[in-house]
mmCIF file of C-alpha atoms in Angstrom:
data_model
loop_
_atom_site.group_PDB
_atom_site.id
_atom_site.type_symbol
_atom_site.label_atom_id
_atom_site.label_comp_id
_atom_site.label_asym_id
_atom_site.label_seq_id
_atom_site.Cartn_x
_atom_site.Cartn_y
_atom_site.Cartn_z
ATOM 1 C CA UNK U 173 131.971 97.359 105.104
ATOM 2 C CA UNK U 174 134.162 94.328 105.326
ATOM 3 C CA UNK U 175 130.702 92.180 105.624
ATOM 4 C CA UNK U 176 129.351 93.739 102.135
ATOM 5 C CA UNK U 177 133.093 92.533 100.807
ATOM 6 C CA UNK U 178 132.815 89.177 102.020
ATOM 7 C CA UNK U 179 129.084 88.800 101.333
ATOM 8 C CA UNK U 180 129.849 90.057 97.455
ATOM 9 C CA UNK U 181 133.042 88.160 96.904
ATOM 10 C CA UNK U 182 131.008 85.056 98.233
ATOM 11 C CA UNK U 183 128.085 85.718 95.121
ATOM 12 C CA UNK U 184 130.551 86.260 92.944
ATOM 13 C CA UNK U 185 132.061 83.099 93.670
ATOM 14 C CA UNK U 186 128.920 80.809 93.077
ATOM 15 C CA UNK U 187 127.643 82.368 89.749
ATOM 16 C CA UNK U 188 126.625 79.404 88.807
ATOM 17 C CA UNK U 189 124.370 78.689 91.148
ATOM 18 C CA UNK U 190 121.347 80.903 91.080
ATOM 19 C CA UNK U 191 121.614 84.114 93.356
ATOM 20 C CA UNK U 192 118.992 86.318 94.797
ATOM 21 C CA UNK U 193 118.143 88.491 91.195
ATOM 22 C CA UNK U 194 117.756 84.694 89.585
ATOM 23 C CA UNK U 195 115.431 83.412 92.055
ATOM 24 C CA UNK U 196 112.563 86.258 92.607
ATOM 25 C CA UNK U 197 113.315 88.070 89.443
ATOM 26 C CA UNK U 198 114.256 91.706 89.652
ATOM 27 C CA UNK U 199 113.572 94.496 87.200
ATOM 28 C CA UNK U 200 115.927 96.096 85.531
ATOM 29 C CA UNK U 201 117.541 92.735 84.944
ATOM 30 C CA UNK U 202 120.681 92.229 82.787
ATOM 31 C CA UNK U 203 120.160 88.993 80.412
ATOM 32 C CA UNK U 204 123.077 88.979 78.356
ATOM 33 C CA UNK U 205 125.556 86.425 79.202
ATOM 34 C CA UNK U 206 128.629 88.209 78.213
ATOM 35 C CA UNK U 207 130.429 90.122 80.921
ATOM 36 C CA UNK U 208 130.886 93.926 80.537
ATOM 37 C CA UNK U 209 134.154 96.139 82.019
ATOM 38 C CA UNK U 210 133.723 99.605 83.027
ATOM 39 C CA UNK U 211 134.066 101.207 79.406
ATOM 40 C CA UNK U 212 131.153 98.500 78.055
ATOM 41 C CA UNK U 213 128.844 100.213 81.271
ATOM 42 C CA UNK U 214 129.387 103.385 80.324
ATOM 43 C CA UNK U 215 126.866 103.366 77.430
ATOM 44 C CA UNK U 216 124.350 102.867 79.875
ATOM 45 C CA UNK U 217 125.536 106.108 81.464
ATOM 46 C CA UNK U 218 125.324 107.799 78.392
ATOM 47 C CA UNK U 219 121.750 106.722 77.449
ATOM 48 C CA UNK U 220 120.681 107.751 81.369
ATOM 49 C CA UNK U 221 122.089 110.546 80.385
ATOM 50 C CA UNK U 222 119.706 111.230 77.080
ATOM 51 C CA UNK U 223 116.789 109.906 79.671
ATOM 52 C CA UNK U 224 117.649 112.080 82.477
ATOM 53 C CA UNK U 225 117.206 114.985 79.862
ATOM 54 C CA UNK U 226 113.781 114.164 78.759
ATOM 55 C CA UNK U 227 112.950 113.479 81.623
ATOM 56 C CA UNK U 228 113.713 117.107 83.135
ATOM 57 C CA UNK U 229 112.589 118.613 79.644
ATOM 58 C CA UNK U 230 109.429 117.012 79.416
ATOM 59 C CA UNK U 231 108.687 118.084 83.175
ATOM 60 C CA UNK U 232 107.880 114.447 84.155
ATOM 61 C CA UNK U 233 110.278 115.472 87.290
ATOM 62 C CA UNK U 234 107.612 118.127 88.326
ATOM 63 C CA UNK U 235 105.814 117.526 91.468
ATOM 64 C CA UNK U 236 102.984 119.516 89.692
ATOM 65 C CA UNK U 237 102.979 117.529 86.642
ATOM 66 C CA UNK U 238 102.092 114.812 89.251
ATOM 67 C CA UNK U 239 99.559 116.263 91.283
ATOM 68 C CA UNK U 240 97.950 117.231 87.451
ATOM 69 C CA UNK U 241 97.868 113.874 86.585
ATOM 70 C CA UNK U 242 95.980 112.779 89.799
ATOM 71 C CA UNK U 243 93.940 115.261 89.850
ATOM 72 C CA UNK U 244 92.848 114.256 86.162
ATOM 73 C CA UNK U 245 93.642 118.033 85.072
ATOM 74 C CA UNK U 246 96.471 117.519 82.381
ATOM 75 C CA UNK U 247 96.498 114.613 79.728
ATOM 76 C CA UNK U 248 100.419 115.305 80.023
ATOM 77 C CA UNK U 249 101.379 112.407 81.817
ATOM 78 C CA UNK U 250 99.229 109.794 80.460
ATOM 79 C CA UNK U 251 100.229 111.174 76.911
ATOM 80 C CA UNK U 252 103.603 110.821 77.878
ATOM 81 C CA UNK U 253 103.331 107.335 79.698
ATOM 82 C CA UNK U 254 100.372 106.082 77.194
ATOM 83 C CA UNK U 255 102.959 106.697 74.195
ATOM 84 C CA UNK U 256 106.088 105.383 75.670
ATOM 85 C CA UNK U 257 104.256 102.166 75.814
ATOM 86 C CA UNK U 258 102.880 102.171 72.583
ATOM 87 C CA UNK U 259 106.362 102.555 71.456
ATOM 88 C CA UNK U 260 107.955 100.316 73.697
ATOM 89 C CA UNK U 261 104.995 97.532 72.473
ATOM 90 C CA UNK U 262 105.986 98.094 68.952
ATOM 91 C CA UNK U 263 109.724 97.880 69.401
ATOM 92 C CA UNK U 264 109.346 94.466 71.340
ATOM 93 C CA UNK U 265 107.224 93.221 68.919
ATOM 94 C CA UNK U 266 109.838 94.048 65.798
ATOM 95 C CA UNK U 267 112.874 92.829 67.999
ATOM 96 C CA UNK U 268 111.006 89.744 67.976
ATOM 97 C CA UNK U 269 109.107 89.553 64.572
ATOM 98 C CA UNK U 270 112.905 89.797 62.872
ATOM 99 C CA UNK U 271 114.801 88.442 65.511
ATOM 100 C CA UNK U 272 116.637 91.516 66.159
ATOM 101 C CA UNK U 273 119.822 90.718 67.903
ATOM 102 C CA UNK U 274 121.779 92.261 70.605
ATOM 103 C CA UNK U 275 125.442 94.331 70.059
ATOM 104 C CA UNK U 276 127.298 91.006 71.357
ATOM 105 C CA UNK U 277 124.977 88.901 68.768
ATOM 106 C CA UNK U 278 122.728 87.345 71.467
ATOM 107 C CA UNK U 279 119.387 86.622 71.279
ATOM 108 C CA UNK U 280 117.269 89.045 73.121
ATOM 109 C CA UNK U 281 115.753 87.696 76.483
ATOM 110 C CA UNK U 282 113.189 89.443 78.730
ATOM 111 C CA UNK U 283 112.102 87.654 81.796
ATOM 112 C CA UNK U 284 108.334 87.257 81.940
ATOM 113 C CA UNK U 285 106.633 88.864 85.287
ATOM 114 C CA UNK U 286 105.466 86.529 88.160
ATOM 115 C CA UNK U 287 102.170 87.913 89.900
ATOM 116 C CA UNK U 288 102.081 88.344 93.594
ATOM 117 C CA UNK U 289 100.206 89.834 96.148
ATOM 118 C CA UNK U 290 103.294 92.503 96.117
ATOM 119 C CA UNK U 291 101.827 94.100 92.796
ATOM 120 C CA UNK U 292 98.943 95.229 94.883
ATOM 121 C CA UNK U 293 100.233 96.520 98.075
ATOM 122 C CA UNK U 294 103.519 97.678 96.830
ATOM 123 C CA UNK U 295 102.236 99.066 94.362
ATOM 124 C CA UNK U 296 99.199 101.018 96.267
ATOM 125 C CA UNK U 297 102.033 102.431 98.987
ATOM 126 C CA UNK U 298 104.548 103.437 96.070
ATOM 127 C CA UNK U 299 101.459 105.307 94.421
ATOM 128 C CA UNK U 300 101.050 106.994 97.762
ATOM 129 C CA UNK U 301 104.606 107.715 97.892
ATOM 130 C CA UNK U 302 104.517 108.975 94.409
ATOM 131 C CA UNK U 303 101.608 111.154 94.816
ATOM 132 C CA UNK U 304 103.783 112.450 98.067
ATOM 133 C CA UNK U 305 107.128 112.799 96.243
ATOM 134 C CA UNK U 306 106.104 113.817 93.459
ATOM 135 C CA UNK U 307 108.475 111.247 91.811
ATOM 136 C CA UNK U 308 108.787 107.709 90.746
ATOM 137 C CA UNK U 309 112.572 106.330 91.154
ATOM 138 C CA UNK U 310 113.659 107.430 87.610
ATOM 139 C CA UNK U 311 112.635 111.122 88.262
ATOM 140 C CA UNK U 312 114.176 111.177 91.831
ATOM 141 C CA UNK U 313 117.530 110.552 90.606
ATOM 142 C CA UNK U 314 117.045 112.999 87.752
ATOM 143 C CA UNK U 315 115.698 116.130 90.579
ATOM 144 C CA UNK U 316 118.903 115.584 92.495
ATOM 145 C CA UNK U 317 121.328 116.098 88.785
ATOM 146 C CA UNK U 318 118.697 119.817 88.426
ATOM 147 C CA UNK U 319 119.855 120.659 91.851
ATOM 148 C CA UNK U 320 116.881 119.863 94.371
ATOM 149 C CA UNK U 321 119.405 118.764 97.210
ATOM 150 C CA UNK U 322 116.606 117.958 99.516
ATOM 151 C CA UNK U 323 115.455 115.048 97.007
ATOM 152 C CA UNK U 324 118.321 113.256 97.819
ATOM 153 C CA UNK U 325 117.047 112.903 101.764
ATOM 154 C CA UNK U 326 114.418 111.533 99.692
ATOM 155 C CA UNK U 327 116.682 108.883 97.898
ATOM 156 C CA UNK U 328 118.438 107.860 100.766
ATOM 157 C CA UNK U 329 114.776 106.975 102.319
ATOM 158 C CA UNK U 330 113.787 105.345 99.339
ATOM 159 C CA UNK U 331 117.268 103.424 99.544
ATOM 160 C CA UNK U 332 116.290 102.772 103.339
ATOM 161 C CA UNK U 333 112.791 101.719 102.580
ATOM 162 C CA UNK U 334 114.262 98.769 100.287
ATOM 163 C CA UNK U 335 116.194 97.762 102.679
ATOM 164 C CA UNK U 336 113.601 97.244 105.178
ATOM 165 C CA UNK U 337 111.311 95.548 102.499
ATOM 166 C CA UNK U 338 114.623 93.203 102.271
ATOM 167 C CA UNK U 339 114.570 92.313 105.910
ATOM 168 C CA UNK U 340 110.630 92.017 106.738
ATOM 169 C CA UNK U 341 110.282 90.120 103.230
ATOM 170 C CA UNK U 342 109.633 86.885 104.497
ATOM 171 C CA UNK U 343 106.974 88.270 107.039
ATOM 172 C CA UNK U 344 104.930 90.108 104.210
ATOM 173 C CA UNK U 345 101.972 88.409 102.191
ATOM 174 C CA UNK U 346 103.169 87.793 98.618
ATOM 175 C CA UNK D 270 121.163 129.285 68.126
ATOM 176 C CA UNK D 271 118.117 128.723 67.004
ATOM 177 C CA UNK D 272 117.907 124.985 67.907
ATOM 178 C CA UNK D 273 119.259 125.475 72.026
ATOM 179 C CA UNK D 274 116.343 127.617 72.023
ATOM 180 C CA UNK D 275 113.680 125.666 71.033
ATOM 181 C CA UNK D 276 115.296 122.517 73.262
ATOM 182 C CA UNK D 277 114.775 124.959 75.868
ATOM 183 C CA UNK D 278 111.005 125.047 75.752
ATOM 184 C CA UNK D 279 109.179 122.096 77.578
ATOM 185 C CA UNK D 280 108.933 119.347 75.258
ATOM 186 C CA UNK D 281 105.292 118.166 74.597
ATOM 187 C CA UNK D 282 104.180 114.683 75.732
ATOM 188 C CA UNK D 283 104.666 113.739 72.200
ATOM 189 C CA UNK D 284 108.183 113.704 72.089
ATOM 190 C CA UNK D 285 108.938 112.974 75.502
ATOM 191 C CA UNK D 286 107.158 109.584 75.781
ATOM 192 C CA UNK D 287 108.242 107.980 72.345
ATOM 193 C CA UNK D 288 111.789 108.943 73.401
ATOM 194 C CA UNK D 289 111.304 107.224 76.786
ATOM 195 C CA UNK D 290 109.966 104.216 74.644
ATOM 196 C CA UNK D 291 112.981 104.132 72.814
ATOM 197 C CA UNK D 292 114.762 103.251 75.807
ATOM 198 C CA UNK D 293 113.211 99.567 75.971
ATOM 199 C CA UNK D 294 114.930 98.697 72.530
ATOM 200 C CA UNK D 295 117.493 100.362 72.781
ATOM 201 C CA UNK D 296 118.708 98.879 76.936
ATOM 202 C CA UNK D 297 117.690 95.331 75.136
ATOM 203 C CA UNK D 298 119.871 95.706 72.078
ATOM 204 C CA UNK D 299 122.774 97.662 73.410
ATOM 205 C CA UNK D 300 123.290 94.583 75.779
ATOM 206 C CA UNK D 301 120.005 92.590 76.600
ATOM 207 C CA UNK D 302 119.021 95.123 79.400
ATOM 208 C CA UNK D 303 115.635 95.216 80.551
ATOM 209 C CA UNK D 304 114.256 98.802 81.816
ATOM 210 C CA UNK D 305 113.917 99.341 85.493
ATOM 211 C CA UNK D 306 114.926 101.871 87.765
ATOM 212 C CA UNK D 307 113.750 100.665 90.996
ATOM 213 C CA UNK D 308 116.090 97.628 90.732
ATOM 214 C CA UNK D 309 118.789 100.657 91.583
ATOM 215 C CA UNK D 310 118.044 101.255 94.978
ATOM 216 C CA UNK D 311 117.835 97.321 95.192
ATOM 217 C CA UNK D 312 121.736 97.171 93.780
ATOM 218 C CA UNK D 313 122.764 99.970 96.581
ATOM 219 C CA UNK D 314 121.697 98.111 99.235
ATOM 220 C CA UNK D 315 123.357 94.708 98.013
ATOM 221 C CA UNK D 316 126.548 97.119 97.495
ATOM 222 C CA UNK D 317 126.764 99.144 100.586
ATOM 223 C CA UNK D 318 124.704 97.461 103.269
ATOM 224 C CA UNK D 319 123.438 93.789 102.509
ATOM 225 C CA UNK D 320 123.689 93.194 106.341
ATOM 226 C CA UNK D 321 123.537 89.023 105.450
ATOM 227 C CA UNK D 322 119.826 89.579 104.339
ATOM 228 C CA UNK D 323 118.910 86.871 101.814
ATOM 229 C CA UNK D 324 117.452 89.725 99.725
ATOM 230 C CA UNK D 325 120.792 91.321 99.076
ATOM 231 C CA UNK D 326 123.099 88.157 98.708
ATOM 232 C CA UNK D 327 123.439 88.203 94.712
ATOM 233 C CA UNK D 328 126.212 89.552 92.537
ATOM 234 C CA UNK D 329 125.640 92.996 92.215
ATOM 235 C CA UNK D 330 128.265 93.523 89.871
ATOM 236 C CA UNK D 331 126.462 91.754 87.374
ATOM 237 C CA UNK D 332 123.650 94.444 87.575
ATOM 238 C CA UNK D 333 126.060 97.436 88.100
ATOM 239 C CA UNK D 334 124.736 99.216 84.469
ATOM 240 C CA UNK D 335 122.135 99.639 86.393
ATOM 241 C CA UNK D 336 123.823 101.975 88.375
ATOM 242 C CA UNK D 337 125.520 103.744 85.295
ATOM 243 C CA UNK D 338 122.161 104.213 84.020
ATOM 244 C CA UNK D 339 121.344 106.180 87.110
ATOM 245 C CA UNK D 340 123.882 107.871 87.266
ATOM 246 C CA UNK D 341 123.415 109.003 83.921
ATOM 247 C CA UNK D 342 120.012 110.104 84.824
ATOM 248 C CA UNK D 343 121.320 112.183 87.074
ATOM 249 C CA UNK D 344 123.854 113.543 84.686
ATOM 250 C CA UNK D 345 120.998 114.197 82.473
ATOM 251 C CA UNK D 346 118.907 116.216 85.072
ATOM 252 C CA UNK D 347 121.997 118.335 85.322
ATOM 253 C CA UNK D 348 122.018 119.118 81.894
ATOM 254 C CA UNK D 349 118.217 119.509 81.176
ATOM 255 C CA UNK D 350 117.734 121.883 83.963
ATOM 256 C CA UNK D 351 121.014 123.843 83.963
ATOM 257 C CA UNK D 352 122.069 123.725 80.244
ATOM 258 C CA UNK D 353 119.072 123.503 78.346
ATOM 259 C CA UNK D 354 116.726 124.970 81.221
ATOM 260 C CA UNK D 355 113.328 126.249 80.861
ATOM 261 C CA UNK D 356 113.645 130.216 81.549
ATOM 262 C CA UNK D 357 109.993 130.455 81.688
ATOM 263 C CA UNK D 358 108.053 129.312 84.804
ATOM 264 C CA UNK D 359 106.287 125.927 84.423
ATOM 265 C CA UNK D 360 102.945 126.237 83.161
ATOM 266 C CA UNK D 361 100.337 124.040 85.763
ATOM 267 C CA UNK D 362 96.956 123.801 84.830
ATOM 268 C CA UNK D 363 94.197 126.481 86.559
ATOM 269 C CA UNK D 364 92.581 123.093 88.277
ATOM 270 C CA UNK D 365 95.587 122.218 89.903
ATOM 271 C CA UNK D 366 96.864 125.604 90.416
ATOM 272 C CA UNK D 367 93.387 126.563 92.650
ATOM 273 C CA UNK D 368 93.346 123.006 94.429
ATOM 274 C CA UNK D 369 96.977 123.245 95.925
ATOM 275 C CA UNK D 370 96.585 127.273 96.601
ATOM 276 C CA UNK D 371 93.736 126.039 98.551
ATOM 277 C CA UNK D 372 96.067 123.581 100.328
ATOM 278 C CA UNK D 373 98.271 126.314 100.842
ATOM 279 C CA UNK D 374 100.871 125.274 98.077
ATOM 280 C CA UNK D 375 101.405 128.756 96.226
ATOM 281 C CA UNK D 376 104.708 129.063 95.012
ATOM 282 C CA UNK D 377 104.636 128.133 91.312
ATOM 283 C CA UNK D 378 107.745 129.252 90.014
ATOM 284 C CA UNK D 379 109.779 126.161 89.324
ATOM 285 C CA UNK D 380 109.532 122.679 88.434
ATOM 286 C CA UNK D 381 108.942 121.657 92.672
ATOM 287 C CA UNK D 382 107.001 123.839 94.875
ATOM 288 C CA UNK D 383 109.643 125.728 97.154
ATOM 289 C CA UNK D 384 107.117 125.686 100.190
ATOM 290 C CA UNK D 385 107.603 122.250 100.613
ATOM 291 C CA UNK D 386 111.073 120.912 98.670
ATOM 292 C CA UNK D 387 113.137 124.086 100.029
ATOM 293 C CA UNK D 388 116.404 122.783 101.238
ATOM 294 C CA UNK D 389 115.747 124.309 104.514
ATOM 295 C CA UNK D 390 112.827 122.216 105.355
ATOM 296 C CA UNK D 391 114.995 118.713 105.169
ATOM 297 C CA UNK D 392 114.968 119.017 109.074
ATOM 298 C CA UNK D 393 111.336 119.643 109.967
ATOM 299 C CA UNK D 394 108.296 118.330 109.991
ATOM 300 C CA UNK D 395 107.597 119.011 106.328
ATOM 301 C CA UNK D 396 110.671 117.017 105.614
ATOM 302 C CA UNK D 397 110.004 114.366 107.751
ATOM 303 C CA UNK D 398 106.842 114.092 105.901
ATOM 304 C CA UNK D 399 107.719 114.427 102.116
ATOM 305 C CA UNK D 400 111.362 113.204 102.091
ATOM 306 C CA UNK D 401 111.300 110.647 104.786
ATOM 307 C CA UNK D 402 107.948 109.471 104.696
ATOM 308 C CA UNK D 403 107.409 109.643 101.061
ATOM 309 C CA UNK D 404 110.659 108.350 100.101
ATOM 310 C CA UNK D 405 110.138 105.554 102.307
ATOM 311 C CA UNK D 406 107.318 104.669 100.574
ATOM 312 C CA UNK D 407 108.339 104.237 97.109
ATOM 313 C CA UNK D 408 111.261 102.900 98.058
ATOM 314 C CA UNK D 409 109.506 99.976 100.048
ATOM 315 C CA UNK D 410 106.871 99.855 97.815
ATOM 316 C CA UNK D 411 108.653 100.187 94.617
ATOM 317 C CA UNK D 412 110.612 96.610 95.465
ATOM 318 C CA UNK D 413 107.397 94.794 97.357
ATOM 319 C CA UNK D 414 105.544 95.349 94.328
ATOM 320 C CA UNK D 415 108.412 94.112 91.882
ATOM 321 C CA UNK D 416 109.474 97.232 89.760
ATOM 322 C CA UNK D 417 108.381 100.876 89.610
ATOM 323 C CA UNK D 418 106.633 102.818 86.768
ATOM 324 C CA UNK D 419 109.255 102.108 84.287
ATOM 325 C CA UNK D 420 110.404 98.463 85.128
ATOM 326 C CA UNK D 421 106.227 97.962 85.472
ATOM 327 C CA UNK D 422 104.132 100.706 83.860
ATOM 328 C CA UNK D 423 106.588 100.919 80.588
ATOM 329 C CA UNK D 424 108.979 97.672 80.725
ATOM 330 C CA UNK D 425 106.100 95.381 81.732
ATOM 331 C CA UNK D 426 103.101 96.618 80.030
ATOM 332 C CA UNK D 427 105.076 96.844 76.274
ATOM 333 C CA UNK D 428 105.708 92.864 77.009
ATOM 334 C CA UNK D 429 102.035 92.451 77.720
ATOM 335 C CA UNK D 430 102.787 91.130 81.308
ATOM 336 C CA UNK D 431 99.627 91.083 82.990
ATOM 337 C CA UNK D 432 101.004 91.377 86.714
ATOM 338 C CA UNK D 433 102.319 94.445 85.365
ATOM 339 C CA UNK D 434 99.039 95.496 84.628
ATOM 340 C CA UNK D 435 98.002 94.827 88.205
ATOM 341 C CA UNK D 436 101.254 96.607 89.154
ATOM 342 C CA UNK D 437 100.000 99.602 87.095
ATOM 343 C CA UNK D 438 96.417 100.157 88.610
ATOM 344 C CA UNK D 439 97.662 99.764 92.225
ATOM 345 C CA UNK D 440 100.136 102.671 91.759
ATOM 346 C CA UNK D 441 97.460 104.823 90.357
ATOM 347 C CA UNK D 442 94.779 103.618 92.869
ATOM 348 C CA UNK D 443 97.555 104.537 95.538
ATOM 349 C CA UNK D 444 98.115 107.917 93.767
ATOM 350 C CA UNK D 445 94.558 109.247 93.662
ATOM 351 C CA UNK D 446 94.278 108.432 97.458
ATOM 352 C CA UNK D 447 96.878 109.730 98.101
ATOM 353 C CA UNK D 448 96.169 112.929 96.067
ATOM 354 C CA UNK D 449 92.816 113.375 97.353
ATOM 355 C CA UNK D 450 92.538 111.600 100.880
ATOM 356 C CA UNK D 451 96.079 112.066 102.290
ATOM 357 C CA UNK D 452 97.841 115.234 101.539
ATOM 358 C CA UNK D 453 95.120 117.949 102.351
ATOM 359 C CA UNK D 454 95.481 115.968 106.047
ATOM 360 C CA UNK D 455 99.505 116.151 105.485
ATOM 361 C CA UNK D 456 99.784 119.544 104.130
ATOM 362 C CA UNK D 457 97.751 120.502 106.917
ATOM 363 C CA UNK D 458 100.005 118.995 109.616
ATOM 364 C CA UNK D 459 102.545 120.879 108.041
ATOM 365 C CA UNK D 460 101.412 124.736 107.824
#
């Protein structure tokens, strides 16, 4: 515990020079320069919230829903997935077309992806793991909140299987 | 009322997957947030157990909406299954219905199959299987490949990244496998 102080005090420290996140890009990344407190984060909370919702409502968290969509016997999940994108594509494209600007007025950045190896073998054994789970990461959290306590022996794997990507990285082909 | 009643029923594809669109605007313009979940479990271990890796030595604090986000999530779960829950039994398709009965997966009455994600089974083989194993997996897999199917599949694709589209087909190629080579052999293992 003391270690994880130390280790985040030191990061915190040396903003300026670039961390982990900066250097092999991260999803989920937060681009706005302007630091938030605890009130600022909790609009994040509140649109998990709205997601965790939809996400239980529209049955995304089902492992059946998953096995449906592998087994190519409900356009569910491709309906749902095919039209978030559509609408994510379109949103991206008017932030940009009217230079949409952020709450705090800044411009709005999104960090373009760098191809690796990773895409391919990552993402073949999380697809296995998905097909397994029956859940992504979004949906895990949300099947813990609906009160499937055995998901979160899941998370904590899922938490443990990071961690061991983090340690073997440098031996893995990228 | 009238309108807790209709939230109640599933919500068709739709409504669900413009909604989850939504969510890439609005993370970017509430605070220049780009989607990803994945990046979570990433966060945790930079938190809790960074163990001097040079994986986990950034400032997590910076990324900590993440982890409101989650939380959220699981807020939201909460609410969608306990507030606004379904009282009807999920409706699967008659394919997938026969396939898993012929696997041996036959109870249909919520949203997970209670023969396998029963509390009681976190200490056997099943669990070891579909929590430890599985969780494992997209865990490890989720962060070698770079994001998961919303910081790839929906954050990536709706910026036209092209590794994302990579990202994309491996998961599925590793899903139908999985589906259709692995778990008759792990459901097996199991009975």
């Amino acid at each position: 515990m003391e270690k994880s102080f130390q280790n985040s005090g030191l990061a915190g420290q040396h903003v300026a020079e670039p961390d982990a996140i900066q250097m092999d890009g991260c999803d989920g990344a937060n681009g706005q320069k302007k630091a938030e407190g605890f009130t600022g984060n909790v609009k994040y909370l509140l649109v998990g919230v709205v997601f965790g919702i939809v996400f239980v409502k529209a049955e995304i968290v089902s492992w059946f829903r998953i096995q449906e969509m592998f087994r190519l016997d409900s356009f569910h999940m491709y309906g749902v997935i095919g039209s978030a994108v559509v609408v994510g594509l379109l949103s991206i494209w008017l932030i940009r077309r009217f230079n949409i600007k952020t709450l705090s007025g800044e411009q709005v950045s999104i960090a373009d992806k760098v191809f690796d190896k990773g895409q391919i073998y990552g993402g073949v054994l999380f697809g296995i793991g998905w097909a397994i789970t029956g859940a992504c990461p979004g949906p895990l959290f949300a099947q813990i909140g609906a009160g499937y306590a055995a998901v979160a022996v899941t998370l904590l794997s899922a938490i443990a299987g990071t961690w061991v990507y983090g340690l073997i990285r440098a031996r893995l082909p990228h | 009322m009238d309108i807790i009643e209709y939230l109640r029923k599933p919500w068709p594809w739709y409504v669900a997957g413009p909604l989850i669109g939504l969510t890439v605007p609005i993370l970017l313009l509430l605070g220049n947030k780009s989607f990803g979940i994945s990046s979570s479990f990433r966060h945790i271990c930079a938190a809790v157990i960074p163990a001097n890796l040079p994986f986990f030595k950034y400032n997590w604090r910076k990324e900590v909406w993440n982890l409101f986000f989650v939380a959220g999530i699981v807020i939201g779960g909460f609410v969608g299954n306990f507030v606004l829950g379904n009282p009807e039994a999920i409706v699967v398709a008659d394919d997938t219905r026969q396939s898993l009965a012929a696997l041996g997966v036959t109870d249909f009455s919520g949203l997970m199959p209670n023969d396998i994600f029963a509390f009681s089974n976190v200490f056997s083989l099943k669990g070891l299987i579909f929590f430890v194993l599985g969780g494992f997996l997209v865990g490890f897999g989720t962060r070698y490949a770079g994001g998961c199917t919303s910081g790839h599949a929906i954050m990536g694709l709706s910026n036209l990244q092209w590794p994302s589209l990579v990202a994309t087909v491996s998961f599925m190629v590793g899903g139908f496998a999985s589906t259709h080579l692995l778990l008759p052999f792990l459901v097996d293992l199991v009975k």
